């Protein structure tokens, strides 16, 4: 399961929920309450979800792994449930974010108990 923009960016990748949220923050669009939410929830995810970049610093390297995307495993309910707060804030800022479910989203290049990082299958 993945939460992402319904539209691809200039690189052809659909930014995920955390990327969309961080973009709002980077552009200074979050209210003080939303900044507090970000600080608190980013810390919670950091404590409860392995950052694949800590395991493999090049996992998101655009040349080595073009289009690499993170997907929650269906068993990661406690992590998925917490995404709702991010979705509410994105909606308030009129940033579209959709839930995508796929049994086989691509070639797995990283896996842990809660997530996989995949390279999407090439079409055409």
C-alpha positions as a Markdown table, in Angstrom:
| # | Residue | x | y | z |
|---|---|---|---|---|
| 1 | Unk | 0.0 | 0.0 | 0.0 |
| 2 | Unk | 1.2 | 3.4 | -0.9 |
| 3 | Unk | -0.1 | 7.0 | -0.5 |
| 4 | Unk | 1.1 | 9.2 | -3.3 |
| 5 | Unk | 0.4 | 12.0 | -5.7 |
| 6 | Unk | -2.0 | 11.0 | -8.4 |
| 7 | Unk | 0.3 | 12.8 | -10.9 |
| 8 | Unk | 3.9 | 12.1 | -11.6 |
| 9 | Unk | 6.6 | 14.8 | -11.1 |
| 10 | Unk | 9.1 | 15.9 | -13.7 |
| 11 | Unk | 11.1 | 12.7 | -13.1 |
| 12 | Unk | 8.1 | 10.6 | -13.8 |
| 13 | Unk | 7.7 | 9.5 | -10.1 |
| 14 | Unk | 4.6 | 9.9 | -8.1 |
| 15 | Unk | 5.8 | 11.6 | -4.9 |
| 16 | Unk | 4.7 | 9.8 | -1.7 |
| 17 | Unk | 2.7 | 11.2 | 1.2 |
| 18 | Unk | 5.8 | 12.2 | 3.2 |
| 19 | Unk | 7.5 | 13.8 | 0.2 |
| 20 | Unk | 4.3 | 15.8 | -0.5 |
| 21 | Unk | 4.1 | 16.8 | 3.2 |
| 22 | Unk | 7.8 | 17.8 | 3.4 |
| 23 | Unk | 7.4 | 19.9 | 0.3 |
| 24 | Unk | 4.6 | 21.9 | 2.0 |
| 25 | Unk | 6.9 | 22.4 | 5.0 |
| 26 | Unk | 9.9 | 23.4 | 2.8 |
| 27 | Unk | 7.8 | 26.0 | 1.1 |
| 28 | Unk | 6.7 | 27.4 | 4.5 |
| 29 | Unk | 3.0 | 26.6 | 4.0 |
| 30 | Unk | 2.4 | 24.8 | 7.3 |
| 31 | Unk | 0.7 | 26.6 | 10.2 |
| 32 | Unk | 2.4 | 26.4 | 13.6 |
| 33 | Unk | 0.0 | 23.6 | 14.6 |
| 34 | Unk | 0.9 | 21.7 | 11.4 |
| 35 | Unk | 4.6 | 22.2 | 12.1 |
| 36 | Unk | 4.0 | 20.8 | 15.6 |
| 37 | Unk | 2.2 | 17.8 | 14.0 |
| 38 | Unk | 5.2 | 17.3 | 11.6 |
| 39 | Unk | 7.8 | 17.4 | 14.4 |
| 40 | Unk | 5.8 | 15.0 | 16.6 |
| 41 | Unk | 4.8 | 12.5 | 13.9 |
| 42 | Unk | 8.1 | 12.5 | 12.0 |
| 43 | Unk | 9.8 | 11.6 | 15.3 |
| 44 | Unk | 7.2 | 8.9 | 15.9 |
| 45 | Unk | 7.9 | 7.4 | 12.4 |
| 46 | Unk | 11.6 | 7.7 | 12.9 |
| 47 | Unk | 11.3 | 5.7 | 16.1 |
| 48 | Unk | 8.9 | 3.1 | 14.7 |
| 49 | Unk | 9.9 | 2.6 | 11.1 |
| 50 | Unk | 13.4 | 1.8 | 9.7 |
| 51 | Unk | 14.6 | 4.5 | 7.3 |
| 52 | Unk | 15.9 | 2.4 | 4.4 |
| 53 | Unk | 18.5 | 5.1 | 3.7 |
| 54 | Unk | 20.1 | 4.2 | 7.1 |
| 55 | Unk | 20.5 | 0.7 | 5.8 |
| 56 | Unk | 21.6 | 1.6 | 2.3 |
| 57 | Unk | 22.5 | 5.2 | 1.8 |
| 58 | Unk | 22.1 | 4.8 | -2.0 |
| 59 | Unk | 18.7 | 3.2 | -1.9 |
| 60 | Unk | 17.1 | 6.3 | -3.4 |
| 61 | Unk | 20.0 | 7.2 | -5.7 |
| 62 | Unk | 18.3 | 8.3 | -8.9 |
| 63 | Unk | 21.0 | 6.8 | -11.1 |
| 64 | Unk | 21.3 | 3.5 | -9.3 |
| 65 | Unk | 17.6 | 3.0 | -8.5 |
| 66 | Unk | 15.6 | 5.3 | -10.8 |
| 67 | Unk | 12.0 | 5.5 | -9.6 |
| 68 | Unk | 12.5 | 3.7 | -6.3 |
| 69 | Unk | 9.4 | 4.0 | -4.2 |
| 70 | Unk | 8.4 | 2.8 | -0.7 |
| 71 | Unk | 5.3 | 0.7 | 0.0 |
| 72 | Unk | 3.8 | -0.2 | 3.3 |
| 73 | Unk | 3.2 | -3.9 | 3.8 |
| 74 | Unk | -0.5 | -4.7 | 4.6 |
| 75 | Unk | 0.6 | -5.9 | 8.0 |
| 76 | Unk | 1.9 | -2.5 | 9.0 |
| 77 | Unk | -1.5 | -1.3 | 10.3 |
| 78 | Unk | -0.1 | 0.8 | 13.1 |
| 79 | Unk | 2.1 | 2.7 | 10.6 |
| 80 | Unk | -0.7 | 3.0 | 8.0 |
| 81 | Unk | -3.2 | 4.3 | 10.5 |
| 82 | Unk | -1.0 | 7.2 | 11.4 |
| 83 | Unk | -0.9 | 8.5 | 7.8 |
| 84 | Unk | -4.4 | 9.9 | 8.2 |
| 85 | Unk | -3.2 | 13.0 | 9.9 |
| 86 | Unk | -0.8 | 13.7 | 7.1 |
| 87 | Unk | -3.7 | 13.2 | 4.6 |
| 88 | Unk | -5.9 | 15.6 | 6.5 |
| 89 | Unk | -3.3 | 18.4 | 6.3 |
| 90 | Unk | -2.6 | 17.7 | 2.7 |
| 91 | Unk | -6.3 | 18.0 | 1.9 |
| 92 | Unk | -6.5 | 21.3 | 3.8 |
| 93 | Unk | -3.8 | 22.6 | 1.5 |
| 94 | Unk | -5.5 | 21.1 | -1.6 |
| 95 | Unk | -2.7 | 18.7 | -2.3 |
| 96 | Unk | -4.0 | 15.6 | -3.8 |
| 97 | Unk | -2.9 | 12.2 | -2.4 |
| 98 | Unk | -4.4 | 8.9 | -3.3 |
| 99 | Unk | -4.1 | 5.4 | -1.7 |
| 100 | Unk | -2.7 | 2.8 | -4.1 |
| 101 | Unk | -2.8 | -1.0 | -3.4 |
| 102 | Unk | -0.9 | -3.4 | -5.5 |
| 103 | Unk | 0.1 | -7.0 | -4.8 |
| 104 | Unk | 3.2 | -6.7 | -6.9 |
| 105 | Unk | 4.3 | -3.1 | -7.4 |
| 106 | Unk | 7.8 | -3.8 | -8.8 |
| 107 | Unk | 11.2 | -5.4 | -8.2 |
| 108 | Unk | 12.0 | -5.4 | -4.5 |
| 109 | Unk | 15.3 | -3.8 | -3.7 |
| 110 | Unk | 14.8 | -3.4 | 0.0 |
| 111 | Unk | 12.5 | -5.1 | 2.5 |
| 112 | Unk | 11.9 | -5.1 | 6.3 |
| 113 | Unk | 9.1 | -6.0 | 8.6 |
| 114 | Unk | 6.9 | -3.1 | 7.6 |
| 115 | Unk | 7.8 | -1.9 | 4.1 |
| 116 | Unk | 9.4 | -2.7 | 0.7 |
| 117 | Unk | 11.2 | -0.4 | -1.6 |
| 118 | Unk | 10.6 | -1.3 | -5.2 |
| 119 | Unk | 11.7 | -0.3 | -8.7 |
| 120 | Unk | 8.6 | -0.2 | -10.8 |
| 121 | Unk | 8.3 | -2.6 | -13.7 |
| 122 | Unk | 9.1 | -0.9 | -17.0 |
| 123 | Unk | 6.4 | -0.8 | -19.5 |
| 124 | Unk | 6.6 | -0.4 | -23.3 |
